[in-house]
Amino acid sequence: MRRDDNKAPAIASSPSFSFSGESSRAPARSESSRSTTDAGRGPHRGIRTSVDLVAAGRCHFSFLRLCSAASVSDAGDSSLLRTSIRRYEELWMPLIAELPLNEMILPPLDVHWVWHCHCLNHVHYMNYCNSRFGKLIDRPPIFDEENEEYATERCREIWEIKYPGKPFDVICSSDEDVGMGSSDICNMVEKCKSLSVLFSDVFMSETVYLVAAKSRYQDFLHLLKQCTKESNVLQRLVPTADIHFIWLTHQSFPVGYAKDTKEMGELAHKIAGFYGPSATEEEIEETKKFWEEVYDEPYERPGMVIDPTVAIARQVFNWEMVAPAEDVNRVYKGLHARFLMEVGVFLKGEIQVKENPSQLFLRLKVLRCNRSLKLDKNISNVRSFGKWEKVWHLFCEFGTKGVLIESRYNNSGCSCIRQTKLIDTVSFTWHELARATNLVMVKNVGSILGMVSATPPIQAPYLLKCVPDRVTDDGGAMVCDVVLRERAYRPQEGRWLTRTVLNHAGKECFVVRTRVGRGIWRRGAEIPNPVKWEERIIELHEGNWTYIGGSSMGYAPEKIIGTATPQKDNPKDKKVVWSLSTGDCLTIMWENKLQICLENGTSKEKASLLEGRRLQYQPNQHHLSENNKRYKDEDSDYFTLIRPSLYKQEGKATALINLKLLALEFSPEEDAAVLILMCMALVRTLSEVRKEDLAGLLVRHRVQEMQVGLNDWGSILLPSTTTPHLQHWYFNASEVLASAEKINSTGASIKYAAAEGKEELYRQAILS
């Protein structure tokens, strides 16, 4: 098993993806790379902002998620919306207008949301404040949670003194008690309810992304200046999501925004933004062209597109539109998180080669984890890239370390055998990219320029699979002669079916064991006997095997982190209940149809395990049209864990299980121990119900896995390809998770040691 190459800390604490000093200061660049931001960027340094837009952007992102989770940004309840607007106009604005400028207070969440939406229409807000209060009222620059809590509680104290009969927190009012409020403000709130969806990409809260977004926003303001000077330039510019987000963040602090943009005049009519008419295709294309002419870089890049809601990244990452849940699996030392990043590779320049240009091509490879990846780009018919052209677009794990671009020449005269000559090669590492300005790095690839741009790496779902291993005894030792000799031939007591759990990097994380027999084996005297149904418990051990003397035999890890115990059942009930030591209860019923429920004894929350690939795991129409029958046949192998959600009627899918291959994908909020125990309990129960070994549990020997680093599970995603290893694993699980050794699930041709027990012992435990 290899070491975990994808091990990466959380980005906020990673020295490679965070900056020291002021949060708005750009990071130091690698000497080996030239950032395109250096070209033509001098003028924007004069456009200063009085607001720390990096810190403010991080708070803005958190605020949008908080409002979405609390449902205050949903304008579906009109009476509640009108109540909030009335509280904002009649209570909050007069209160904040009377207080000193340096008073750091924040209103109730519903009022705060209305205030935020109103500020985003700067012209209307400025006229509103001047007409009612004779001055522009600013929002306090509070950028950390502790100060936010203090400011809210301070506001509560002032509120209760000034409005003793008015509740601070929002309550549902009767229709008679609710005034209409301003229709203009109501329309603004209605438009803003989609902000949490538009800006839901998790990497937007990362410092390295916000620094790049702020820099691009300053450049965008510089382009606006040029728009006003040149009559032949389009009237409106179309911002990308990162620029749009920082622009709205800037507007949310009205006094600072008014001061910073005073010389530029009103910007709303110059930007195809949130409140104005939608951008036209002509405006989008002209903006892209104008940006590249001035700054010599592509306008749209990974994580920085005009409309992220239709971007392919949303389909790959499967983001939830709510506040991210905590990773509950950090307590498991052997389970390391995965990190994914979106990567774009661009080319520009004139091709100059001495060899025959018709035989020239470029090849993209990754430095680690997927040696078989070779993406070729034929440039025999291309004499030059007049502008930056996106040649490759892929999604990589952080453990791939970086990409490699090779310039190659095909010197083979035979079309069947392709022999190539390496002309030039250049590498782009993720650590280099993190130190480059604006997450962009440019290097020479032969006679042309190559650019790599990426999003910050974001934690992705965990990937685990259970692979067959040898039978173990009650103490966790493998039943074998090596252990017998070490124990002076003292018989091993008890028999347990055993599976080793591997992570995405092929590393041992857990060992899961199911008890099937008691007693010992002596030649011609004693054999292990089956245990009762309620004694067929499942144990989960954390860690990896301890091997004896360099052999493949050894002991399971001592630490047991969870058990699943079947409760004594009545066969007529067609129902089985498993009690998990984690406090969860798994109920499986098959009276009329299969129903599976997971309930937590503490929180009383119920989750459903539904057959098939559901919600974001469903194959898209492209896959169904090509392999409709195969996908339908394979769908019965999958189960999707659906948990209830306040903001999604259908719930949210947090885990996917392939029962046949014992493979799992789950979000960080799901406990790995619960899912592994649930998976084994489910396959045990359904195998018995259907009288079929559904997951090859009869295999009781170690199976050789594929070579590590060749096609590592989930290391590369290429949505545009049909290659199984470059797609989501659940589209072609049997190919992606195939072992190097073909498994015979019946075990008929495999001769097992007599000391393990008879075949009937295991068949009885699994099938009856």
Coordinates of C-alpha atoms in Angstrom, one line a residue, residues 288 292 297-306 311-313 342-348 362 364 377 385-395 449-454 718 720:
K288 CA -13.6 39.2 -23.1
E292 CA -7.4 40.2 -23.1
E297 CA -4.8 36.9 -20.1
P298 CA -8.0 35.0 -20.7
Y299 CA -11.0 36.7 -19.0
E300 CA -12.8 33.5 -17.9
R301 CA -10.7 31.0 -16.0
P302 CA -11.4 28.1 -13.5
G303 CA -13.6 29.5 -10.7
M304 CA -13.9 32.8 -12.5
V305 CA -16.7 32.5 -15.1
I306 CA -19.5 34.8 -16.0
A311 CA -20.5 25.8 -15.3
I312 CA -19.4 22.2 -15.6
A313 CA -17.7 22.6 -12.2
E342 CA -10.5 22.8 -11.1
V343 CA -7.6 23.3 -13.6
G344 CA -7.5 25.0 -17.0
V345 CA -4.5 25.0 -19.4
F346 CA -4.2 27.7 -22.0
L347 CA -1.8 28.2 -24.9
K348 CA -0.8 31.3 -26.9
L362 CA 1.5 18.4 -27.3
L364 CA -0.5 16.8 -20.9
K377 CA -3.3 17.9 -28.6
F385 CA -2.6 30.7 -31.2
G386 CA -3.4 34.4 -31.8
K387 CA -5.2 34.6 -28.4
W388 CA -5.3 32.6 -25.3
E389 CA -7.0 29.3 -26.1
K390 CA -8.2 26.8 -23.5
V391 CA -6.8 23.5 -24.6
W392 CA -7.4 21.3 -21.5
H393 CA -10.0 21.5 -18.8
L394 CA -9.8 18.9 -16.0
F395 CA -10.4 18.3 -12.3
L449 CA 3.4 30.2 -24.0
G450 CA 1.5 27.9 -21.7
M451 CA -0.7 29.1 -18.9
V452 CA -2.1 27.1 -16.0
S453 CA -4.9 28.5 -13.8
A454 CA -6.7 26.7 -11.0
L718 CA -12.4 14.7 -17.2
S720 CA -15.8 15.4 -21.6

